[in-house]
Short mmCIF file of N, CA and C in Angstrom, two decimals:
data_model
loop_
_atom_site.label_atom_id
_atom_site.label_comp_id
_atom_site.label_asym_id
_atom_site.label_seq_id
_atom_site.Cartn_x
_atom_site.Cartn_y
_atom_site.Cartn_z
N MET A 167 0.84 -1.16 0.00
CA MET A 167 0.00 0.00 0.00
C MET A 167 0.90 1.24 0.00
N THR A 168 0.76 1.99 -1.08
CA THR A 168 1.59 3.18 -1.19
C THR A 168 0.78 4.41 -0.79
N MET A 169 1.45 5.30 -0.18
CA MET A 169 0.79 6.51 0.28
C MET A 169 1.25 7.68 -0.56
N LYS A 170 0.29 8.43 -1.11
CA LYS A 170 0.62 9.59 -1.93
C LYS A 170 0.83 10.77 -1.01
N ILE A 171 1.92 11.42 -1.12
CA ILE A 171 2.23 12.60 -0.31
C ILE A 171 2.15 13.80 -1.23
N PHE A 172 1.38 14.81 -0.80
CA PHE A 172 1.24 16.03 -1.59
C PHE A 172 2.48 16.88 -1.43
N SER A 173 2.83 17.46 -2.53
CA SER A 173 3.98 18.38 -2.45
C SER A 173 3.48 19.73 -1.94
N LEU A 174 4.37 20.55 -1.54
CA LEU A 174 4.04 21.88 -1.03
C LEU A 174 3.38 22.72 -2.12
N VAL A 175 3.79 22.60 -3.33
CA VAL A 175 3.22 23.35 -4.45
C VAL A 175 1.76 22.93 -4.67
N GLU A 176 1.50 21.63 -4.65
CA GLU A 176 0.12 21.15 -4.82
C GLU A 176 -0.77 21.66 -3.69
N LEU A 177 -0.29 21.65 -2.50
CA LEU A 177 -1.04 22.13 -1.35
C LEU A 177 -1.35 23.62 -1.49
N ILE A 178 -0.37 24.40 -1.92
CA ILE A 178 -0.57 25.84 -2.10
C ILE A 178 -1.57 26.10 -3.22
N VAL A 179 -1.52 25.33 -4.29
CA VAL A 179 -2.47 25.50 -5.39
C VAL A 179 -3.89 25.20 -4.92
N VAL A 180 -4.08 24.12 -4.18
CA VAL A 180 -5.42 23.76 -3.68
C VAL A 180 -5.94 24.84 -2.74
N LEU A 181 -5.10 25.30 -1.82
CA LEU A 181 -5.52 26.36 -0.89
C LEU A 181 -5.84 27.65 -1.63
N SER A 182 -5.08 27.97 -2.65
CA SER A 182 -5.34 29.17 -3.45
C SER A 182 -6.70 29.08 -4.14
N ILE A 183 -7.00 27.94 -4.68
CA ILE A 183 -8.30 27.75 -5.33
C ILE A 183 -9.43 27.90 -4.32
N ILE A 184 -9.27 27.33 -3.14
CA ILE A 184 -10.28 27.45 -2.08
C ILE A 184 -10.47 28.90 -1.68
N PHE A 185 -9.39 29.64 -1.50
CA PHE A 185 -9.49 31.05 -1.11
C PHE A 185 -10.14 31.88 -2.21
N ILE A 186 -9.81 31.62 -3.46
CA ILE A 186 -10.41 32.37 -4.57
C ILE A 186 -11.91 32.09 -4.65
N LEU A 187 -12.29 30.84 -4.51
CA LEU A 187 -13.72 30.49 -4.55
C LEU A 187 -14.47 31.12 -3.39
N SER A 188 -13.89 31.08 -2.20
CA SER A 188 -14.57 31.69 -1.06
C SER A 188 -14.67 33.20 -1.21
N ALA A 189 -13.65 33.82 -1.79
CA ALA A 189 -13.70 35.27 -2.02
C ALA A 189 -14.79 35.63 -3.03
N MET A 190 -15.05 34.75 -3.98
CA MET A 190 -16.10 35.00 -4.96
C MET A 190 -17.48 34.74 -4.36
N LEU A 191 -17.60 33.79 -3.46
CA LEU A 191 -18.90 33.43 -2.89
C LEU A 191 -19.35 34.35 -1.75
N MET A 192 -18.42 34.91 -1.00
CA MET A 192 -18.79 35.71 0.17
C MET A 192 -19.70 36.90 -0.16
N PRO A 193 -19.42 37.69 -1.20
CA PRO A 193 -20.33 38.79 -1.52
C PRO A 193 -21.74 38.30 -1.86
N MET A 194 -21.82 37.18 -2.57
CA MET A 194 -23.15 36.64 -2.90
C MET A 194 -23.87 36.17 -1.65
N LEU A 195 -23.16 35.55 -0.72
CA LEU A 195 -23.78 35.11 0.53
C LEU A 195 -24.23 36.30 1.37
N ASN A 196 -23.41 37.34 1.42
CA ASN A 196 -23.79 38.54 2.16
C ASN A 196 -25.02 39.21 1.55
N ARG A 197 -25.07 39.26 0.24
CA ARG A 197 -26.24 39.85 -0.43
C ARG A 197 -27.49 39.00 -0.17
N ALA A 198 -27.35 37.70 -0.19
CA ALA A 198 -28.49 36.82 0.11
C ALA A 198 -28.95 37.03 1.55
N ARG A 199 -28.03 37.21 2.46
CA ARG A 199 -28.38 37.45 3.87
C ARG A 199 -29.13 38.77 4.01
N GLU A 200 -28.66 39.81 3.33
CA GLU A 200 -29.32 41.10 3.38
C GLU A 200 -30.70 41.06 2.73
N THR A 201 -30.83 40.30 1.65
CA THR A 201 -32.13 40.14 1.01
C THR A 201 -33.11 39.43 1.95
N ALA A 202 -32.62 38.44 2.67
CA ALA A 202 -33.47 37.74 3.65
C ALA A 202 -33.90 38.69 4.76
N LYS A 203 -33.00 39.55 5.23
CA LYS A 203 -33.36 40.52 6.27
C LYS A 203 -34.38 41.52 5.75
N SER A 204 -34.23 41.94 4.49
CA SER A 204 -35.19 42.86 3.90
C SER A 204 -36.57 42.22 3.80
N THR A 205 -36.61 40.95 3.41
CA THR A 205 -37.88 40.23 3.33
C THR A 205 -38.51 40.08 4.71
N SER A 206 -37.69 39.77 5.70
CA SER A 206 -38.18 39.66 7.08
C SER A 206 -38.69 41.02 7.57
N CYS A 207 -38.00 42.08 7.19
CA CYS A 207 -38.42 43.44 7.54
C CYS A 207 -39.79 43.74 6.95
N LYS A 208 -40.00 43.38 5.70
CA LYS A 208 -41.30 43.60 5.06
C LYS A 208 -42.41 42.84 5.80
N GLY A 209 -42.11 41.61 6.22
CA GLY A 209 -43.10 40.84 6.98
C GLY A 209 -43.43 41.50 8.30
N ASN A 210 -42.40 41.98 9.00
CA ASN A 210 -42.62 42.67 10.28
C ASN A 210 -43.43 43.95 10.07
N MET A 211 -43.11 44.67 9.00
CA MET A 211 -43.84 45.91 8.75
C MET A 211 -45.29 45.62 8.40
N LYS A 212 -45.53 44.54 7.67
CA LYS A 212 -46.90 44.14 7.33
C LYS A 212 -47.69 43.84 8.61
N GLN A 213 -47.07 43.13 9.57
CA GLN A 213 -47.74 42.84 10.84
C GLN A 213 -48.02 44.13 11.60
N SER A 214 -47.06 45.06 11.61
CA SER A 214 -47.25 46.33 12.30
C SER A 214 -48.37 47.12 11.66
N LEU A 215 -48.40 47.16 10.33
CA LEU A 215 -49.47 47.87 9.62
C LEU A 215 -50.84 47.27 9.91
N THR A 216 -50.90 45.96 9.93
CA THR A 216 -52.18 45.30 10.21
C THR A 216 -52.69 45.69 11.59
N ALA A 217 -51.80 45.66 12.59
CA ALA A 217 -52.19 46.06 13.95
C ALA A 217 -52.62 47.52 13.99
N LEU A 218 -51.90 48.39 13.29
CA LEU A 218 -52.26 49.80 13.27
C LEU A 218 -53.61 50.05 12.59
N VAL A 219 -53.86 49.37 11.48
CA VAL A 219 -55.13 49.55 10.79
C VAL A 219 -56.29 49.03 11.64
N ILE A 220 -56.08 47.91 12.32
CA ILE A 220 -57.12 47.40 13.24
C ILE A 220 -57.37 48.43 14.35
N TYR A 221 -56.29 48.98 14.89
CA TYR A 221 -56.44 50.00 15.95
C TYR A 221 -57.18 51.22 15.41
N LEU A 222 -56.79 51.70 14.22
CA LEU A 222 -57.45 52.86 13.63
C LEU A 222 -58.92 52.58 13.33
N ASP A 223 -59.21 51.37 12.89
CA ASP A 223 -60.60 51.02 12.61
C ASP A 223 -61.44 51.00 13.89
N THR A 224 -60.82 50.59 15.00
CA THR A 224 -61.54 50.51 16.27
C THR A 224 -61.63 51.86 16.98
N TYR A 225 -60.50 52.56 17.09
CA TYR A 225 -60.43 53.78 17.89
C TYR A 225 -60.41 55.06 17.06
N GLU A 226 -60.31 54.96 15.76
CA GLU A 226 -60.39 56.05 14.78
C GLU A 226 -59.19 56.99 14.75
N VAL A 227 -58.29 56.96 15.72
CA VAL A 227 -57.14 57.86 15.71
C VAL A 227 -55.99 57.20 16.47
N VAL A 228 -54.77 57.41 15.97
CA VAL A 228 -53.58 56.92 16.66
C VAL A 228 -52.54 58.03 16.64
N SER A 229 -51.88 58.21 17.77
CA SER A 229 -50.85 59.23 17.89
C SER A 229 -49.54 58.75 17.30
N THR A 230 -48.80 59.66 16.69
CA THR A 230 -47.49 59.31 16.16
C THR A 230 -46.47 59.14 17.28
N GLN A 231 -46.73 59.75 18.43
CA GLN A 231 -45.82 59.66 19.56
C GLN A 231 -46.07 58.35 20.31
N ARG A 232 -45.06 57.53 20.43
CA ARG A 232 -45.12 56.28 21.19
C ARG A 232 -46.27 55.37 20.75
N TRP A 233 -46.39 55.20 19.46
CA TRP A 233 -47.48 54.38 18.92
C TRP A 233 -47.37 52.93 19.33
N THR A 234 -46.18 52.44 19.59
CA THR A 234 -46.04 51.04 20.02
C THR A 234 -46.62 50.83 21.40
N ASP A 235 -46.49 51.83 22.28
CA ASP A 235 -47.10 51.73 23.61
C ASP A 235 -48.61 51.52 23.49
N THR A 236 -49.21 52.21 22.53
CA THR A 236 -50.65 52.10 22.30
C THR A 236 -51.03 50.69 21.87
N LEU A 237 -50.26 50.13 20.93
CA LEU A 237 -50.56 48.78 20.45
C LEU A 237 -50.36 47.73 21.55
N ILE A 238 -49.34 47.91 22.38
CA ILE A 238 -49.08 46.97 23.47
C ILE A 238 -50.16 47.11 24.55
N ALA A 239 -50.55 48.35 24.88
CA ALA A 239 -51.55 48.58 25.93
C ALA A 239 -52.91 47.99 25.55
N THR A 240 -53.25 48.00 24.27
CA THR A 240 -54.55 47.47 23.84
C THR A 240 -54.52 45.96 23.59
N GLY A 241 -53.33 45.37 23.63
CA GLY A 241 -53.22 43.93 23.42
C GLY A 241 -53.12 43.52 21.97
N LEU A 242 -53.07 44.48 21.04
CA LEU A 242 -52.91 44.12 19.63
C LEU A 242 -51.53 43.55 19.35
N VAL A 243 -50.56 43.94 20.16
CA VAL A 243 -49.21 43.38 20.10
C VAL A 243 -48.80 43.07 21.54
N SER A 244 -48.40 41.84 21.79
CA SER A 244 -47.95 41.50 23.14
C SER A 244 -46.46 41.82 23.25
N TYR A 245 -46.00 42.00 24.48
CA TYR A 245 -44.60 42.39 24.67
C TYR A 245 -43.63 41.37 24.07
N PRO A 246 -43.89 40.06 24.15
CA PRO A 246 -42.95 39.12 23.50
C PRO A 246 -42.93 39.25 21.97
N GLN A 247 -43.93 39.90 21.38
CA GLN A 247 -44.01 40.05 19.93
C GLN A 247 -43.43 41.37 19.43
N ILE A 248 -42.73 42.12 20.28
CA ILE A 248 -42.26 43.44 19.86
C ILE A 248 -41.25 43.39 18.73
N SER A 249 -40.64 42.24 18.53
CA SER A 249 -39.69 42.15 17.41
C SER A 249 -40.39 42.35 16.07
N ALA A 250 -41.71 42.19 16.02
CA ALA A 250 -42.46 42.40 14.79
C ALA A 250 -42.63 43.89 14.49
N LEU A 251 -42.24 44.76 15.41
CA LEU A 251 -42.38 46.20 15.22
C LEU A 251 -41.09 46.86 14.75
N ARG A 252 -40.11 46.05 14.36
CA ARG A 252 -38.81 46.62 13.97
C ARG A 252 -38.19 45.85 12.83
N CYS A 253 -37.23 46.49 12.22
CA CYS A 253 -36.46 45.87 11.15
C CYS A 253 -35.34 45.03 11.75
N PRO A 254 -35.16 43.79 11.33
CA PRO A 254 -34.09 42.96 11.88
C PRO A 254 -32.69 43.47 11.53
N SER A 255 -32.59 44.36 10.55
CA SER A 255 -31.28 44.91 10.19
C SER A 255 -30.87 46.09 11.06
N TRP A 256 -31.77 46.60 11.87
CA TRP A 256 -31.48 47.79 12.68
C TRP A 256 -31.74 47.49 14.15
N ILE A 257 -30.78 46.84 14.77
CA ILE A 257 -30.87 46.56 16.20
C ILE A 257 -29.78 47.38 16.88
N ARG A 258 -30.18 48.21 17.80
CA ARG A 258 -29.22 49.04 18.51
C ARG A 258 -28.81 48.36 19.81
N GLU A 259 -27.84 48.99 20.49
CA GLU A 259 -27.32 48.40 21.72
C GLU A 259 -28.41 48.18 22.75
N ARG A 260 -29.18 49.21 23.02
CA ARG A 260 -30.27 49.08 23.97
C ARG A 260 -31.52 48.74 23.18
N ASP A 261 -31.81 47.47 23.07
CA ASP A 261 -32.90 47.01 22.23
C ASP A 261 -34.20 47.03 23.03
N THR A 262 -35.02 48.03 22.80
CA THR A 262 -36.29 48.15 23.49
C THR A 262 -37.42 48.21 22.47
N HIS A 263 -38.64 48.28 22.97
CA HIS A 263 -39.77 48.37 22.05
C HIS A 263 -39.88 49.77 21.43
N LYS A 264 -38.99 50.67 21.82
CA LYS A 264 -38.99 51.99 21.20
C LYS A 264 -38.06 52.03 19.98
N ASN A 265 -37.29 51.00 19.76
CA ASN A 265 -36.39 50.90 18.61
C ASN A 265 -37.16 50.24 17.47
N VAL A 266 -38.05 51.00 16.84
CA VAL A 266 -39.05 50.43 15.93
C VAL A 266 -39.08 51.16 14.60
N PHE A 267 -39.99 50.74 13.72
CA PHE A 267 -40.26 51.46 12.49
C PHE A 267 -40.71 52.88 12.85
N GLY A 268 -40.43 53.81 11.98
CA GLY A 268 -40.88 55.17 12.20
C GLY A 268 -42.23 55.39 11.56
N MET A 269 -43.12 56.07 12.29
CA MET A 269 -44.42 56.43 11.75
C MET A 269 -44.33 57.83 11.17
N ARG A 270 -45.02 58.05 10.09
CA ARG A 270 -45.03 59.36 9.44
C ARG A 270 -45.59 60.39 10.41
N ARG A 271 -44.81 61.43 10.65
CA ARG A 271 -45.29 62.50 11.53
C ARG A 271 -46.06 63.51 10.70
N ILE A 272 -47.19 63.91 11.23
CA ILE A 272 -48.02 64.90 10.56
C ILE A 272 -48.33 66.01 11.55
N ILE A 273 -48.76 67.13 11.03
CA ILE A 273 -49.16 68.23 11.91
C ILE A 273 -50.36 67.78 12.72
N GLY A 274 -50.29 67.92 14.02
CA GLY A 274 -51.33 67.43 14.92
C GLY A 274 -50.96 66.10 15.55
N ASP A 275 -49.96 65.41 14.99
CA ASP A 275 -49.44 64.15 15.54
C ASP A 275 -50.49 63.08 15.76
N ALA A 276 -51.51 63.02 14.91
CA ALA A 276 -52.52 61.96 15.04
C ALA A 276 -52.98 61.53 13.64
N HIS A 277 -52.98 60.23 13.41
CA HIS A 277 -53.42 59.68 12.13
C HIS A 277 -54.84 59.15 12.26
N THR A 278 -55.58 59.29 11.18
CA THR A 278 -56.89 58.67 11.06
C THR A 278 -56.91 57.94 9.72
N LEU A 279 -57.97 57.23 9.48
CA LEU A 279 -58.12 56.58 8.17
C LEU A 279 -58.67 57.56 7.12
N HIS A 280 -59.03 58.76 7.56
CA HIS A 280 -59.58 59.77 6.66
C HIS A 280 -58.44 60.65 6.17
N ILE A 281 -57.97 60.40 4.97
CA ILE A 281 -56.88 61.18 4.38
C ILE A 281 -57.32 61.68 3.02
N THR A 282 -56.60 62.67 2.54
CA THR A 282 -56.84 63.09 1.17
C THR A 282 -55.86 62.34 0.29
N GLY A 283 -56.31 61.93 -0.84
CA GLY A 283 -55.44 61.18 -1.74
C GLY A 283 -55.66 59.69 -1.62
N SER A 284 -54.80 58.97 -2.25
CA SER A 284 -54.91 57.52 -2.32
C SER A 284 -54.20 56.84 -1.15
N PRO A 285 -54.86 55.89 -0.47
CA PRO A 285 -54.18 55.16 0.60
C PRO A 285 -52.96 54.39 0.12
N SER A 286 -52.93 54.01 -1.16
CA SER A 286 -51.79 53.27 -1.68
C SER A 286 -50.57 54.17 -1.92
N ASP A 287 -50.75 55.49 -1.80
CA ASP A 287 -49.64 56.44 -1.92
C ASP A 287 -49.28 57.08 -0.59
N TYR A 288 -50.02 56.79 0.45
CA TYR A 288 -49.82 57.44 1.75
C TYR A 288 -48.89 56.57 2.62
N VAL A 289 -47.65 57.02 2.80
CA VAL A 289 -46.68 56.28 3.62
C VAL A 289 -47.05 56.47 5.09
N LEU A 290 -47.28 55.36 5.79
CA LEU A 290 -47.58 55.43 7.23
C LEU A 290 -46.37 55.02 8.06
N LEU A 291 -45.69 53.95 7.66
CA LEU A 291 -44.49 53.47 8.37
C LEU A 291 -43.34 53.34 7.39
N ALA A 292 -42.12 53.45 7.90
CA ALA A 292 -40.94 53.23 7.06
C ALA A 292 -39.76 52.87 7.94
N ASP A 293 -38.74 52.26 7.32
CA ASP A 293 -37.48 52.04 8.02
C ASP A 293 -36.98 53.39 8.49
N SER A 294 -36.57 53.48 9.73
CA SER A 294 -36.12 54.77 10.22
C SER A 294 -34.77 54.66 10.90
N LEU A 295 -34.15 55.80 11.01
CA LEU A 295 -32.93 55.95 11.77
C LEU A 295 -33.34 56.82 12.94
N ASN A 296 -33.86 56.18 13.97
CA ASN A 296 -34.49 56.89 15.06
C ASN A 296 -33.51 57.00 16.22
N LEU A 297 -32.91 58.17 16.38
CA LEU A 297 -31.93 58.36 17.44
C LEU A 297 -32.55 58.79 18.75
N ASP A 298 -33.79 59.22 18.74
CA ASP A 298 -34.48 59.63 19.95
C ASP A 298 -35.48 58.53 20.30
N THR A 299 -35.19 57.74 21.33
CA THR A 299 -35.99 56.55 21.60
C THR A 299 -37.37 56.86 22.14
N LEU A 300 -37.63 58.08 22.57
CA LEU A 300 -38.96 58.41 23.09
C LEU A 300 -39.92 58.81 21.98
N GLN A 301 -39.40 59.18 20.82
CA GLN A 301 -40.24 59.58 19.72
C GLN A 301 -40.11 58.55 18.61
N GLN A 302 -41.23 58.05 18.15
CA GLN A 302 -41.22 56.95 17.19
C GLN A 302 -41.80 57.37 15.86
N PHE A 303 -41.44 58.55 15.42
CA PHE A 303 -41.98 59.03 14.16
C PHE A 303 -40.87 59.44 13.22
N ILE A 304 -41.25 59.66 11.97
CA ILE A 304 -40.35 60.15 10.94
C ILE A 304 -40.86 61.53 10.55
N ASN A 305 -39.98 62.51 10.52
CA ASN A 305 -40.40 63.84 10.11
C ASN A 305 -40.52 63.89 8.60
N PHE A 306 -41.73 64.14 8.12
CA PHE A 306 -41.97 64.32 6.70
C PHE A 306 -42.08 65.80 6.38
N TYR A 307 -41.88 66.63 7.39
CA TYR A 307 -41.88 68.07 7.15
C TYR A 307 -40.85 68.70 8.09
N GLY A 308 -40.36 69.87 7.73
CA GLY A 308 -39.36 70.52 8.56
C GLY A 308 -38.01 69.84 8.45
N ASN A 309 -36.99 70.46 9.01
CA ASN A 309 -35.65 69.89 8.97
C ASN A 309 -35.13 69.75 10.39
N TRP A 310 -35.04 68.53 10.84
CA TRP A 310 -34.62 68.25 12.21
C TRP A 310 -33.20 67.74 12.25
N GLY A 311 -32.44 67.96 11.24
CA GLY A 311 -31.06 67.49 11.23
C GLY A 311 -30.89 66.34 10.26
N PRO A 312 -29.67 66.10 9.83
CA PRO A 312 -29.45 65.12 8.78
C PRO A 312 -29.60 63.66 9.21
N HIS A 313 -29.51 63.36 10.48
CA HIS A 313 -29.52 61.95 10.89
C HIS A 313 -30.54 61.67 11.99
N LYS A 314 -31.53 62.50 12.19
CA LYS A 314 -32.45 62.29 13.29
C LYS A 314 -33.88 62.18 12.78
N LEU A 315 -34.53 61.11 13.16
CA LEU A 315 -35.95 60.93 12.87
C LEU A 315 -36.23 60.99 11.37
N VAL A 316 -35.48 60.23 10.59
CA VAL A 316 -35.63 60.23 9.15
C VAL A 316 -35.71 58.81 8.62
N VAL A 317 -36.07 58.69 7.36
CA VAL A 317 -36.11 57.39 6.70
C VAL A 317 -34.68 56.92 6.46
N HIS A 318 -34.45 55.64 6.67
CA HIS A 318 -33.11 55.06 6.53
C HIS A 318 -33.15 54.03 5.41
N TYR A 319 -32.36 54.25 4.37
CA TYR A 319 -32.33 53.38 3.21
C TYR A 319 -31.28 52.30 3.43
N ARG A 320 -31.62 51.29 4.20
CA ARG A 320 -30.65 50.28 4.63
C ARG A 320 -30.69 49.00 3.81
N HIS A 321 -31.67 48.81 2.97
CA HIS A 321 -31.80 47.57 2.20
C HIS A 321 -31.40 47.82 0.75
N HIS A 322 -30.13 47.67 0.45
CA HIS A 322 -29.61 47.89 -0.91
C HIS A 322 -30.03 49.26 -1.43
N ARG A 323 -29.84 50.28 -0.59
CA ARG A 323 -30.17 51.67 -0.90
C ARG A 323 -31.65 51.90 -1.11
N LYS A 324 -32.45 51.06 -0.50
CA LYS A 324 -33.91 51.23 -0.51
C LYS A 324 -34.40 51.10 0.93
N ALA A 325 -35.56 51.69 1.17
CA ALA A 325 -36.19 51.57 2.48
C ALA A 325 -37.51 50.84 2.29
N ASN A 326 -37.86 50.01 3.24
CA ASN A 326 -39.18 49.39 3.21
C ASN A 326 -40.17 50.41 3.75
N ALA A 327 -41.25 50.59 3.03
CA ALA A 327 -42.26 51.56 3.41
C ALA A 327 -43.61 50.86 3.44
N GLY A 328 -44.38 51.16 4.49
CA GLY A 328 -45.73 50.61 4.65
C GLY A 328 -46.76 51.68 4.35
N PHE A 329 -47.70 51.36 3.50
CA PHE A 329 -48.69 52.31 3.05
C PHE A 329 -50.02 52.07 3.75
N LEU A 330 -50.86 53.11 3.77
CA LEU A 330 -52.12 53.04 4.52
C LEU A 330 -53.07 51.98 3.98
N ASP A 331 -52.89 51.55 2.75
CA ASP A 331 -53.73 50.48 2.22
C ASP A 331 -53.29 49.10 2.71
N GLY A 332 -52.21 49.05 3.51
CA GLY A 332 -51.72 47.78 4.06
C GLY A 332 -50.60 47.15 3.27
N SER A 333 -50.22 47.75 2.15
CA SER A 333 -49.13 47.19 1.35
C SER A 333 -47.78 47.66 1.87
N VAL A 334 -46.76 46.85 1.61
CA VAL A 334 -45.38 47.18 1.98
C VAL A 334 -44.53 47.03 0.73
N ARG A 335 -43.75 48.07 0.44
CA ARG A 335 -42.91 48.05 -0.75
C ARG A 335 -41.52 48.56 -0.41
N SER A 336 -40.54 48.01 -1.11
CA SER A 336 -39.18 48.51 -1.03
C SER A 336 -39.12 49.72 -1.96
N SER A 337 -38.71 50.89 -1.42
CA SER A 337 -38.77 52.12 -2.19
C SER A 337 -37.45 52.86 -2.16
N SER A 338 -37.11 53.47 -3.28
CA SER A 338 -35.91 54.29 -3.35
C SER A 338 -36.22 55.67 -2.78
N GLN A 339 -35.18 56.47 -2.60
CA GLN A 339 -35.35 57.82 -2.09
C GLN A 339 -36.22 58.64 -3.04
N ARG A 340 -36.02 58.46 -4.32
CA ARG A 340 -36.81 59.19 -5.32
C ARG A 340 -38.30 58.82 -5.22
N GLU A 341 -38.58 57.52 -5.11
CA GLU A 341 -39.98 57.07 -5.03
C GLU A 341 -40.66 57.64 -3.79
N LEU A 342 -39.96 57.64 -2.66
CA LEU A 342 -40.58 58.16 -1.44
C LEU A 342 -40.68 59.68 -1.46
N SER A 343 -39.74 60.36 -2.08
CA SER A 343 -39.83 61.82 -2.13
C SER A 343 -41.03 62.24 -2.97
N GLU A 344 -41.41 61.43 -3.96
CA GLU A 344 -42.62 61.71 -4.75
C GLU A 344 -43.89 61.53 -3.92
N LYS A 345 -43.78 60.81 -2.81
CA LYS A 345 -44.94 60.58 -1.94
C LYS A 345 -44.89 61.45 -0.69
N GLY A 346 -44.05 62.47 -0.69
CA GLY A 346 -44.03 63.41 0.42
C GLY A 346 -42.91 63.21 1.41
N CYS A 347 -42.06 62.23 1.20
CA CYS A 347 -40.95 61.99 2.11
C CYS A 347 -39.87 63.04 1.83
N PRO A 348 -39.26 63.61 2.85
CA PRO A 348 -38.29 64.69 2.62
C PRO A 348 -37.04 64.22 1.89
N ARG A 349 -36.36 65.14 1.27
CA ARG A 349 -35.17 64.84 0.49
C ARG A 349 -33.92 64.74 1.35
N TYR A 350 -33.97 65.20 2.59
CA TYR A 350 -32.76 65.20 3.41
C TYR A 350 -32.59 63.92 4.20
N VAL A 351 -33.20 62.86 3.73
CA VAL A 351 -33.11 61.59 4.45
C VAL A 351 -31.71 61.02 4.33
N TYR A 352 -31.38 60.11 5.24
CA TYR A 352 -30.06 59.51 5.30
C TYR A 352 -30.01 58.32 4.40
#
């Protein structure tokens, strides 16, 4: 029984091929992981929108300030289900139920189902970069600074946006700015 011994050159060639293949596959795996997170984000946003529309249908108005507290207090979302109120790609150090999707802020800080225009064009929730944990809204008017309370385009330069008709779409900055989202978003 003879034993084949690999030479150092053969070993280096095999390792080089493995490293080259892994270098080619890693970007594709990372992109697939990010696509999965974006899909999971859309599912979470759909659940959040459903709870909000049920709340609006029952109580007729919801405040943009601390809207998650309202959903938890009424039992539409239980505390163990708070992960459904946030994007899995945006988890901060202090992970609380205030680290959530941003709700569109409007003058008067209260949403109803009575809006002007089409519900399929009315952005209610979106991925946000929310640095103030007590306020859970996105400013669609005024300028509050370049990185505070704004839409965050974290999914391949797109943000997931939830519309009042219950649909969730991945939208570019241009698409959202056509629907009233400010241009100074991050």
